[in-house]
mmCIF file of C-alpha atoms and ligand atoms in Angstrom:
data_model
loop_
_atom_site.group_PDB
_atom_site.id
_atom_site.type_symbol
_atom_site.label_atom_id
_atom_site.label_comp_id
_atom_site.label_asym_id
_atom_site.label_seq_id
_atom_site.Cartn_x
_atom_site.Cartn_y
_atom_site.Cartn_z
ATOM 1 C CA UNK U 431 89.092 0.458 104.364
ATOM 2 C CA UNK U 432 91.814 2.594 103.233
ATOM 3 C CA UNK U 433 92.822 3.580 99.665
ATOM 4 C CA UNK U 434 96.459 1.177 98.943
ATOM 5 C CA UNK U 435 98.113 3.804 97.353
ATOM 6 C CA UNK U 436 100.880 2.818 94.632
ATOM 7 C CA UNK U 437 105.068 3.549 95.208
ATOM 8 C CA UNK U 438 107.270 5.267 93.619
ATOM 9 C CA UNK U 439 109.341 2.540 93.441
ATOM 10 C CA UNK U 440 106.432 0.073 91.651
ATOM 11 C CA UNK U 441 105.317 2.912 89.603
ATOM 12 C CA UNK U 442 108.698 2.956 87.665
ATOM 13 C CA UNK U 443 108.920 -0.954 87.530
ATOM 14 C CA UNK U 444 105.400 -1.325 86.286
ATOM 15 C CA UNK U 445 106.029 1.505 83.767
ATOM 16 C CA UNK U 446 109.630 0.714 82.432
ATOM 17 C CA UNK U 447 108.311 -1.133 79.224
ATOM 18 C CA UNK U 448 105.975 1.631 78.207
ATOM 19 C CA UNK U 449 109.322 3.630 77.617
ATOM 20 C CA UNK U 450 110.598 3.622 73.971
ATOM 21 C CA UNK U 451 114.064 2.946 74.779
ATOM 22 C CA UNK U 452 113.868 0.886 77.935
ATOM 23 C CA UNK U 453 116.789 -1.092 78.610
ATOM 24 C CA UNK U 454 116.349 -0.671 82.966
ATOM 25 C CA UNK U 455 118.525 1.947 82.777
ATOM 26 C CA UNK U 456 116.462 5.000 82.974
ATOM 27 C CA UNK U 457 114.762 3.288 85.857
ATOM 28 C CA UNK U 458 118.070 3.109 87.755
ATOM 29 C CA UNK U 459 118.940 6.300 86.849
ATOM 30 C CA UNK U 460 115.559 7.467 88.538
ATOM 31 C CA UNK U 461 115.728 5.333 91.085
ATOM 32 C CA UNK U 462 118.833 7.203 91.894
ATOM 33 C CA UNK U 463 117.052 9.931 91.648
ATOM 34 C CA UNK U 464 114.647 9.091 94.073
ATOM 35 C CA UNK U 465 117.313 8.277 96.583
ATOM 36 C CA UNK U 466 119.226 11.167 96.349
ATOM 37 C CA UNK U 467 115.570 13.142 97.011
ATOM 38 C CA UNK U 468 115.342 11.063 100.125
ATOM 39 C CA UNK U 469 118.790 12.039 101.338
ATOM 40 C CA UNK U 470 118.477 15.713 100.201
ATOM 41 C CA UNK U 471 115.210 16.038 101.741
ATOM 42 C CA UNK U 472 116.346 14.948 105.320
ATOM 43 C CA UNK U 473 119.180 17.459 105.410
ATOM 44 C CA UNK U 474 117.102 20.163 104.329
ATOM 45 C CA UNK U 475 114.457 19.113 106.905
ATOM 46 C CA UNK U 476 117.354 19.410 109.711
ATOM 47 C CA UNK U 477 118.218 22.598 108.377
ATOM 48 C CA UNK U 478 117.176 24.355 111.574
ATOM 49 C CA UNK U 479 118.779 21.929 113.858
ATOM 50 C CA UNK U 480 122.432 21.939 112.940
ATOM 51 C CA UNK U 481 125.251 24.790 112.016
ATOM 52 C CA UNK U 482 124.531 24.044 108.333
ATOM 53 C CA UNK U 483 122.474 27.610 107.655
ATOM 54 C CA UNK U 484 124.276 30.587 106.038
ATOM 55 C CA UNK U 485 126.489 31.135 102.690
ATOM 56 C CA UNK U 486 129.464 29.039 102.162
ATOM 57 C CA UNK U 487 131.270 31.272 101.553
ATOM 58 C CA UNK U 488 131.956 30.424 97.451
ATOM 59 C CA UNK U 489 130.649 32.175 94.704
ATOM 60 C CA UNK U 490 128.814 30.290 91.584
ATOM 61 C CA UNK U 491 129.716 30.668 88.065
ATOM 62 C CA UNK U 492 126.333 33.124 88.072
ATOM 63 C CA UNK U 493 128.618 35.227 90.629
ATOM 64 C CA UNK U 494 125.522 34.612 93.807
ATOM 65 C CA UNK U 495 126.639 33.272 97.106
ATOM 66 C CA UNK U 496 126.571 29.928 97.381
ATOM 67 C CA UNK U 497 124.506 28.786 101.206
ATOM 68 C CA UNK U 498 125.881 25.877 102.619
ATOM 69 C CA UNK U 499 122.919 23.181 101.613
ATOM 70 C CA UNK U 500 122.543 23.736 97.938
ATOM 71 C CA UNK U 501 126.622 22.840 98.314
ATOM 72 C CA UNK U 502 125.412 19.953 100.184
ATOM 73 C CA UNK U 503 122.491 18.708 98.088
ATOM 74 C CA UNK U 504 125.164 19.030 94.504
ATOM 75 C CA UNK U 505 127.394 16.684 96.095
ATOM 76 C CA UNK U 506 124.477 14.201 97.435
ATOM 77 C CA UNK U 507 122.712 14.661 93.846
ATOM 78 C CA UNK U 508 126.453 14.279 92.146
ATOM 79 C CA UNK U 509 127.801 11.664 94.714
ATOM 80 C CA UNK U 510 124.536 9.083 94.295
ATOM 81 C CA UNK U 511 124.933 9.439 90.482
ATOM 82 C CA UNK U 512 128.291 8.582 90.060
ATOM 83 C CA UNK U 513 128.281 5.875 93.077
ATOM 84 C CA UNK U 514 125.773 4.000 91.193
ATOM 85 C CA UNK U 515 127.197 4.348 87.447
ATOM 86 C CA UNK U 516 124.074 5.543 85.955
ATOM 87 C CA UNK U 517 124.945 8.086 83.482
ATOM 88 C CA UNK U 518 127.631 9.121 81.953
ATOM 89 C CA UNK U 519 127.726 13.103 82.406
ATOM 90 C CA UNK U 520 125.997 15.532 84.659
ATOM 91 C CA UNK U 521 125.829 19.294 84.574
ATOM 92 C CA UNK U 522 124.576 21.231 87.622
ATOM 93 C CA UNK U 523 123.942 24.608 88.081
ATOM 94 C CA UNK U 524 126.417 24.649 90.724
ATOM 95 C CA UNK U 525 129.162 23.838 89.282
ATOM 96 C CA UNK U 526 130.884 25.825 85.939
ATOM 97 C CA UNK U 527 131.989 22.568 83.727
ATOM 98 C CA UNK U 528 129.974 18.829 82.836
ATOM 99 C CA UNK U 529 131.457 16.178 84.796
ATOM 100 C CA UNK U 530 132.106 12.605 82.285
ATOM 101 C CA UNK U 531 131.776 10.044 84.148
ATOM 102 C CA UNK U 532 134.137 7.484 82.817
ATOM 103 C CA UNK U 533 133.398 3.814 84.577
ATOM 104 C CA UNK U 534 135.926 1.180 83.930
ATOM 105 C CA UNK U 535 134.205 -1.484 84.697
ATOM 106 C CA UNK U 536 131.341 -1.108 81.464
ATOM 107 C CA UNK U 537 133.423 0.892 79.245
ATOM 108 C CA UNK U 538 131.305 3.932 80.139
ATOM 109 C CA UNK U 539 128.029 2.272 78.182
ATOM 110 C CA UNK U 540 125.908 4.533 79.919
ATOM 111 C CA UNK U 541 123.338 6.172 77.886
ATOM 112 C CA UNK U 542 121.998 9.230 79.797
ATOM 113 C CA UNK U 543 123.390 12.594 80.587
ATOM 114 C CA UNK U 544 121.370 14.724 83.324
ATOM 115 C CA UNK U 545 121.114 18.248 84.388
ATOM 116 C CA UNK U 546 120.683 19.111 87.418
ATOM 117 C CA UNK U 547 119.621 22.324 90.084
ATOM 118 C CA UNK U 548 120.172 20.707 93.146
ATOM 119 C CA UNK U 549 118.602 23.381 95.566
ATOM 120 C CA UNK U 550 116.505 25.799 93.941
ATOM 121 C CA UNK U 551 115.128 29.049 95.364
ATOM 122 C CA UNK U 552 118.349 29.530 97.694
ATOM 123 C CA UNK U 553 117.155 32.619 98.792
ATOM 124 C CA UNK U 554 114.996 31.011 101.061
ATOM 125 C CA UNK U 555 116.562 28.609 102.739
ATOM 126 C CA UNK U 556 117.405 30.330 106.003
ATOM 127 C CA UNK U 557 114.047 31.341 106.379
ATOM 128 C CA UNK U 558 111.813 28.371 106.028
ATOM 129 C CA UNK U 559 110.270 28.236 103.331
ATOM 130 C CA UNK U 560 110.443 25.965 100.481
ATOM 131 C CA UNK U 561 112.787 25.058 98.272
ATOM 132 C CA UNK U 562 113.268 22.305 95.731
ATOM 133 C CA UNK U 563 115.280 20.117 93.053
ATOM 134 C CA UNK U 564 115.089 20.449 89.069
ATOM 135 C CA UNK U 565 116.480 17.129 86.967
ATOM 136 C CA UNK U 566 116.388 17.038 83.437
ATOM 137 C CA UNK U 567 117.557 13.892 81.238
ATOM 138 C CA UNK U 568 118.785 13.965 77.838
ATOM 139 C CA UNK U 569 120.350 10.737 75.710
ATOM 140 C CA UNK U 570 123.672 11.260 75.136
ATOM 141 C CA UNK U 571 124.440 12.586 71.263
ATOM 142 C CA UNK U 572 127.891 11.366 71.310
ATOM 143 C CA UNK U 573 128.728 7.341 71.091
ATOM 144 C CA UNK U 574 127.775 5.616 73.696
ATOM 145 C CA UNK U 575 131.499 4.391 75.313
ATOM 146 C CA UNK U 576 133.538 7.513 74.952
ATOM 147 C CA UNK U 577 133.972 10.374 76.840
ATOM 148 C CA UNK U 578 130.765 12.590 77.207
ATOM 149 C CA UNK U 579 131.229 16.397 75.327
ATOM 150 C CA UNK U 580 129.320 19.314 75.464
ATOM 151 C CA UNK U 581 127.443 18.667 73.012
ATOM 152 C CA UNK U 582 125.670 15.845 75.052
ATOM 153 C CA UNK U 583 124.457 18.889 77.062
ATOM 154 C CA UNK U 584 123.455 21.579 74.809
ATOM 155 C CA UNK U 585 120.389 19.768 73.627
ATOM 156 C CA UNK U 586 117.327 21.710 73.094
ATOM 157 C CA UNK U 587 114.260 20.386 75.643
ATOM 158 C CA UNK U 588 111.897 18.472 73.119
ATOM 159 C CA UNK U 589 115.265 16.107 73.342
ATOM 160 C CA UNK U 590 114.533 15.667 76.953
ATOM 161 C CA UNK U 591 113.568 11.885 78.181
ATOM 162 C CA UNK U 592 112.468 12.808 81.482
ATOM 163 C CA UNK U 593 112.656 15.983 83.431
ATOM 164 C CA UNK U 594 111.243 16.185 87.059
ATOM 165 C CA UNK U 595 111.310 17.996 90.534
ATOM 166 C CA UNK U 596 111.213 17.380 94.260
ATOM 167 C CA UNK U 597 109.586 19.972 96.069
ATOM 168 C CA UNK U 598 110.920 20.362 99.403
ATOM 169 C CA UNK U 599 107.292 21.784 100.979
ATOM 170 C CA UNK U 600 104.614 20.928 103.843
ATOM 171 C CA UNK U 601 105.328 17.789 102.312
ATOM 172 C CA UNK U 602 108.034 16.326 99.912
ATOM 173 C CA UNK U 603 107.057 15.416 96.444
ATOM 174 C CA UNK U 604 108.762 14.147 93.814
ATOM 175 C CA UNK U 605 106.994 15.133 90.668
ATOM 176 C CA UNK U 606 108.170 13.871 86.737
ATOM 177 C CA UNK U 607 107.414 12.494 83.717
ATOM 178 C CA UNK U 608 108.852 10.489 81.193
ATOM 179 C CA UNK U 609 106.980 12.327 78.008
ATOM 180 C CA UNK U 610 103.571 10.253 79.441
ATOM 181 C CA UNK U 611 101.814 12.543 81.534
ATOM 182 C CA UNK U 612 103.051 13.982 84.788
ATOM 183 C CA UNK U 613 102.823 11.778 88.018
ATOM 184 C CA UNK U 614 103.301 13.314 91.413
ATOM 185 C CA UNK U 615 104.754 11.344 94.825
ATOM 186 C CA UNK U 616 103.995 12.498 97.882
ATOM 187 C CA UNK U 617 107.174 11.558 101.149
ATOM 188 C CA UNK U 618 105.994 9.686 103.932
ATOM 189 C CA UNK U 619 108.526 10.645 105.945
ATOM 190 C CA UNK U 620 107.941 7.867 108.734
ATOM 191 C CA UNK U 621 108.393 4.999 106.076
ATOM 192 C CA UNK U 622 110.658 6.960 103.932
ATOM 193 C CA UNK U 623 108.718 6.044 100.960
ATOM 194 C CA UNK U 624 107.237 7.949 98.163
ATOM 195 C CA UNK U 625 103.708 6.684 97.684
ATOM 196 C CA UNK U 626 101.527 8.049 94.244
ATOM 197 C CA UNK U 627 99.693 10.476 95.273
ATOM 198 C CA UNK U 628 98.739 13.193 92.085
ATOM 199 C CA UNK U 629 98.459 10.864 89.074
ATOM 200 C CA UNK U 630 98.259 12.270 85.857
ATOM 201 C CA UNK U 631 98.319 16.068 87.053
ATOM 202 C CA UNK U 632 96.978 18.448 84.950
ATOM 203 C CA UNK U 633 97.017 22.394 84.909
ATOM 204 C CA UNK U 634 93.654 23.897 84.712
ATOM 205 C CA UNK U 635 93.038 25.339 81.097
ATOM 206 C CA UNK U 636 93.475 28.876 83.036
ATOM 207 C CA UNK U 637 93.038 30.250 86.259
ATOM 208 C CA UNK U 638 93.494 33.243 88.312
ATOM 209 C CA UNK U 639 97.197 33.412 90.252
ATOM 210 C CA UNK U 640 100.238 35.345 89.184
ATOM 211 C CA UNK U 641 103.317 35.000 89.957
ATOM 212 C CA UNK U 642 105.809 37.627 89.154
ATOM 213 C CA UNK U 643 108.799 39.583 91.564
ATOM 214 C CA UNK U 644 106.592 42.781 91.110
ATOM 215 C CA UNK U 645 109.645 44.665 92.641
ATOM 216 C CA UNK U 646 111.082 44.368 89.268
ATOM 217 C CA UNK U 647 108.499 46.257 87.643
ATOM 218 C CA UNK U 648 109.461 49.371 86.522
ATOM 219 C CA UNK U 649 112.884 47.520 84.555
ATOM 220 C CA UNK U 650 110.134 45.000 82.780
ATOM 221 C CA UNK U 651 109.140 45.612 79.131
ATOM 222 C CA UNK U 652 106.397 47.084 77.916
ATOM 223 C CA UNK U 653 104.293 44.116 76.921
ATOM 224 C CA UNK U 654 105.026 42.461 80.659
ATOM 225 C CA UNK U 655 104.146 45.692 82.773
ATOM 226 C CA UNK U 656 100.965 45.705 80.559
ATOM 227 C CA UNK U 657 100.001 42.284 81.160
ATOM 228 C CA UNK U 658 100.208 42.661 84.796
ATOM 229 C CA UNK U 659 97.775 46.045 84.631
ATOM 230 C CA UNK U 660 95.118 43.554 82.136
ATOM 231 C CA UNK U 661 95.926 40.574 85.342
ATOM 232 C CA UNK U 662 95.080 43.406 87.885
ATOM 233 C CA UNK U 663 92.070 45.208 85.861
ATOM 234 C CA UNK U 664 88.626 44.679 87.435
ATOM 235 C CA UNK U 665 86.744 42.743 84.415
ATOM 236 C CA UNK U 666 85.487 39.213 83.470
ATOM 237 C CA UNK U 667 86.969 36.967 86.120
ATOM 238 C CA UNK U 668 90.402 39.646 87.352
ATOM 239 C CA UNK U 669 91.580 41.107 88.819
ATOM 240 C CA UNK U 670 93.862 37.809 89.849
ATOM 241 C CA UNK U 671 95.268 36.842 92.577
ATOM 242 C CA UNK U 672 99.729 37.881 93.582
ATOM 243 C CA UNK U 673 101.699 34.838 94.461
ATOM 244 C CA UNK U 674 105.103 34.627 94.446
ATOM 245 C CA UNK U 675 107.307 32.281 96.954
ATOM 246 C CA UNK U 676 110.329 33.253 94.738
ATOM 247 C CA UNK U 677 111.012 29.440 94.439
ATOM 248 C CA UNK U 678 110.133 28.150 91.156
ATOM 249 C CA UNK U 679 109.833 24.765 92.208
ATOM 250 C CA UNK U 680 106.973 26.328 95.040
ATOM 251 C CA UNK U 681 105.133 28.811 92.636
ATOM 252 C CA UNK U 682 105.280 26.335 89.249
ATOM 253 C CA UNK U 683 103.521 23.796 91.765
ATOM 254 C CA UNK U 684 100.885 25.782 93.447
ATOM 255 C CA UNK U 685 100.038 27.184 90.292
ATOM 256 C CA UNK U 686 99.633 23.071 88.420
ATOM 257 C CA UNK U 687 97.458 22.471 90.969
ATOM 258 C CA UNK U 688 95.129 25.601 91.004
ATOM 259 C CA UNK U 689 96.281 27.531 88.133
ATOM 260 C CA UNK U 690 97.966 30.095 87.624
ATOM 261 C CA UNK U 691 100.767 31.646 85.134
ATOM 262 C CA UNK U 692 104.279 32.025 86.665
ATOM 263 C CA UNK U 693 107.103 34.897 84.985
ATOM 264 C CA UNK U 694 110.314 35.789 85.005
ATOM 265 C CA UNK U 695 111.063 38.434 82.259
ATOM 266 C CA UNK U 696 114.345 40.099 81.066
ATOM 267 C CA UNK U 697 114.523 43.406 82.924
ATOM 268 C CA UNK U 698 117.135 45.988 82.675
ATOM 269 C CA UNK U 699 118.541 44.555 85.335
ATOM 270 C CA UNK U 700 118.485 41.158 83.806
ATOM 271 C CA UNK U 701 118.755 41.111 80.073
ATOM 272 C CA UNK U 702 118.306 37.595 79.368
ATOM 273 C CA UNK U 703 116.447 37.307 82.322
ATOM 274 C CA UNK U 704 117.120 34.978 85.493
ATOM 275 C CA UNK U 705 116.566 31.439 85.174
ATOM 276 C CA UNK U 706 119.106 29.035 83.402
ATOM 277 C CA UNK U 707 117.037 27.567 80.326
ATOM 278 C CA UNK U 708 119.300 24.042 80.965
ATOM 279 C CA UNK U 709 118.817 23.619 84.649
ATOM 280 C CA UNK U 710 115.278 25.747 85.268
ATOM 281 C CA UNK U 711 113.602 26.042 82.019
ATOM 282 C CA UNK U 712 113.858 23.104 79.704
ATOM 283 C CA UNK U 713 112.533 20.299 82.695
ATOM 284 C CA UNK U 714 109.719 22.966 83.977
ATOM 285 C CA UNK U 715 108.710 23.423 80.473
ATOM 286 C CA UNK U 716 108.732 19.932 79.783
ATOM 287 C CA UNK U 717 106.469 19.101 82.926
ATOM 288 C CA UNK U 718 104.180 22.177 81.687
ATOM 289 C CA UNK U 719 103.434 21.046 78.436
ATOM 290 C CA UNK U 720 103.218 17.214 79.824
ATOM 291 C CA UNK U 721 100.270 18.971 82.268
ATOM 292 C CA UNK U 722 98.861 20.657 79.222
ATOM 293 C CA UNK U 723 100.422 23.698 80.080
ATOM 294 C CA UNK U 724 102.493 26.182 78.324
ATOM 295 C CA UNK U 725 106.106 28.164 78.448
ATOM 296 C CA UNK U 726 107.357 30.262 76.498
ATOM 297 C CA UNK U 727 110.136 33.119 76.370
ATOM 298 C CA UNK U 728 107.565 35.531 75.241
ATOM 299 C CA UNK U 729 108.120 35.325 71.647
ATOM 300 C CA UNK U 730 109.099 31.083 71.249
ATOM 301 C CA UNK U 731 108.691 27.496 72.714
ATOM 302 C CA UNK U 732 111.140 27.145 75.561
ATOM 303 C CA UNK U 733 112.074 23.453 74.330
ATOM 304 C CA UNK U 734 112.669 24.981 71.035
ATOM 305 C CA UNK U 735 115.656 26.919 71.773
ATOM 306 C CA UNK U 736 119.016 25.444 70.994
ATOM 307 C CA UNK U 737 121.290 25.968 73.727
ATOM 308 C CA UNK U 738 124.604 27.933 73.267
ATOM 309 C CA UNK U 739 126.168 27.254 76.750
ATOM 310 C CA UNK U 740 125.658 25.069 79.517
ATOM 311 C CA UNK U 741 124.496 28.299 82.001
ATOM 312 C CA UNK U 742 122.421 30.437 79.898
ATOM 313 C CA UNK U 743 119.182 32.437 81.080
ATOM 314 C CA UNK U 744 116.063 32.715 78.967
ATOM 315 C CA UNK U 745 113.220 34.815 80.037
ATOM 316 C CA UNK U 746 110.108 32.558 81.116
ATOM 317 C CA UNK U 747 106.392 32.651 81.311
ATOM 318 C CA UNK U 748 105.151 29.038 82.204
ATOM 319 C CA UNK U 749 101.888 27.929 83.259
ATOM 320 C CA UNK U 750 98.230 27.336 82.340
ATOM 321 C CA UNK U 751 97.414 27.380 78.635
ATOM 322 C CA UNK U 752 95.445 30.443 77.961
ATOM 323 C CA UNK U 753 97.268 32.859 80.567
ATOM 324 C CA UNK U 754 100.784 31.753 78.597
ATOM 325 C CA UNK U 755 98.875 32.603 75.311
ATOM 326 C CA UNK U 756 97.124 35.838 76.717
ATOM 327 C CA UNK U 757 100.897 37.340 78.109
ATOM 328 C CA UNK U 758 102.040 36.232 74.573
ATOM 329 C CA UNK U 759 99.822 38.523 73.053
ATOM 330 C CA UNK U 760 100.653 41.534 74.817
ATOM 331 C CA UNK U 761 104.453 40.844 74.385
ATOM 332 C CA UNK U 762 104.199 40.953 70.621
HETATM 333 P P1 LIG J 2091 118.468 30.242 92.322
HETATM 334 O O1 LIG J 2091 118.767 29.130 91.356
HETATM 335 O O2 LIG J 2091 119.645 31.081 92.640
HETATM 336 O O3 LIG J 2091 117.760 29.749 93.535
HETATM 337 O O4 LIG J 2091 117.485 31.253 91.540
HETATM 338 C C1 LIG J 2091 116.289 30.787 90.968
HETATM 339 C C2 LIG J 2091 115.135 31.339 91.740
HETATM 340 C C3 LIG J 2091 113.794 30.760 91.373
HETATM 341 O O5 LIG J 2091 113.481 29.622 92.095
HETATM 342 C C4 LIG J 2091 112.886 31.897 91.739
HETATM 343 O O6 LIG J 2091 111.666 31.816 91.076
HETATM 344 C C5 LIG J 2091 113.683 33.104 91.367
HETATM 345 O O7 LIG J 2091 115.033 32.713 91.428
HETATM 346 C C6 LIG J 2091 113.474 34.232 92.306
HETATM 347 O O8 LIG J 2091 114.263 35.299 91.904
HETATM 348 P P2 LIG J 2091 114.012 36.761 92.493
HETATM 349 O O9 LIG J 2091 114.430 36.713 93.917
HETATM 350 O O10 LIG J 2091 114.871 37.640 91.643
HETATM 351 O O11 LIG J 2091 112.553 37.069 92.330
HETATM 352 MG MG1 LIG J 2092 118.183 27.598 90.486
#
């Protein structure tokens, strides 16, 4: 006989009371989520087919070319949001303000502001490979009714209520949690559905991948290049094994599963480093430490950091527990 396996869609019914503050409305607002994922994931699946490919032309507030599909998957993300009045604010890494969401017909009672990177890893797009989605959901600060301000947004990630990702891969998941564990989701495209697939995922205590843009070396610190010669030294169980996809989404994945540290450190090229700490960081880190995982900046606890603006970068090191504490160590 074969194994019934549970829905996305049942998974967040059956789960909404176990949530502290649950009122139905963070299931809508995943639920949206989830539909969004479906929509996204279809146009990114057509990618080859149609004229969509290539840079739009625009610039992001980061100053990288924008390619045509994350533009596409900001407004699907942005569009299903605000269609089905489910939050009040969103921030995406696409765009350079919040957007409020003011509803007339509840008076903007809406509870929940989310972040949002609606195509990650841009760079590979064009060429096949995967990309993905970051959410992260925060309760709004201000009162519930009024206008949303930034300081809805710059929340530091313990604060977070949920924080997820869709993985656009071999196979779509949709991976999150709610502060319970992490679940993962696996697409069946045929049906549409997303069907439970990797409950209660889990990153081995430590393992042997690393995933680091190597080309970057010689502008790393000292503590980072040094890590990587004590990952590549012959001794114990290393020298490890190089992955890198450069698609956080991709490498933070692979690496849950089989374990693995992933890193993106400031380099003289990039002083605070890459990756947004709203958008990238927070909702990776909160998944991390959900899988009994770790990430850090090299010195403290990503979700620690109070945010000064809605686009910052933070250096990160993210991934199974004793690798994130071993890096640590040589960064002091
Ligand atoms: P993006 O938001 O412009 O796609 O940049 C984020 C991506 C991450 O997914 C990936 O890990 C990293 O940038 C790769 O950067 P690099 O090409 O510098 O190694
Ligand atoms: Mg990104």
């Amino acid at each position: 006989m074969t194994k019934q396996y549970k829905t996305l869609g049942e998974f967040i019914i059956e789960n909404q009371d176990s949530f502290k503050y649950s009122s139905g409305e963070l299931s809508r607002l995943l639920n949206g989520l989830r539909l969004a994922a479906k929509v996204v994931n279809h146009e990114v699946n057509k990618a080859g087919l149609v004229d969509i490919l290539g840079e739009a032309g625009d610039t992001n507030i980061q100053g990288e070319n924008q390619q045509k599909l994350d533009v596409l998957a900001n407004e699907k993300f942005i569009q299903t949001l605000r269609k089905r009045e489910i939050v009040c604010g969103i921030a995406s890494e696409e765009e350079d303000d919040f957007i409020s969401i003011n509803s007339f017909d509840n008076n903007n009672q809406n509870k929940y502001v989310v972040l949002i990177d609606p195509l990650d890893g841009s760079s590979n797009i064009d060429v096949n490979v995967s990309v993905g989605t970051i959410f992260s959901i925060y309760r709004r600060v201000t009162p519930v009714g009024s206008p949303v301000t930034m300081d809805d947004f710059l929340q530091p990630g313990t604060k977070q209520i949920a924080a997820g990702y869709i993985v656009y891969g071999t196979s779509t998941m949709l991976v999150y949690t709610t502060g319970d564990g992490v679940n993962g989701f696996t697409l069946n495209p045929a049906l549409g559905t997303f069907y439970l697939s990797h409950p209660g995922m889990k990153f081995p205590e430590t393992g042997n991948i690393y995933s680091v843009n190597e080309g970057n070396y010689v502008h790393f610190p000292q503590g980072v290049k040094d890590y990587i010669k004590y990952c590549q030294k012959e001794e114990d169980d290393r020298p490890y094994t190089s992955r890198y996809i450069g698609s956080l989404v991709s490498d933070f994945h692979r690496n849950m599963i089989k374990g693995g540290i992933y890193m993106y450190p400031t380099s003289s090229k990039a002083p605070e480093g890459k990756l947004r700490l709203l958008y990238e960081c927070n909702p990776m880190a909160f998944i991390a430490e959900q899988a009994d995982g770790l990430a850090s900046d090299g010195k403290q606890r990503i979700m620690e950091i109070d945010p000064k603006e809605l686009h910052q970068r933070v250096p990160f090191f993210c991934g199974s527990k004793k690798m994130v504490e071993k890096a640590k160590e040589f960064m002091k």
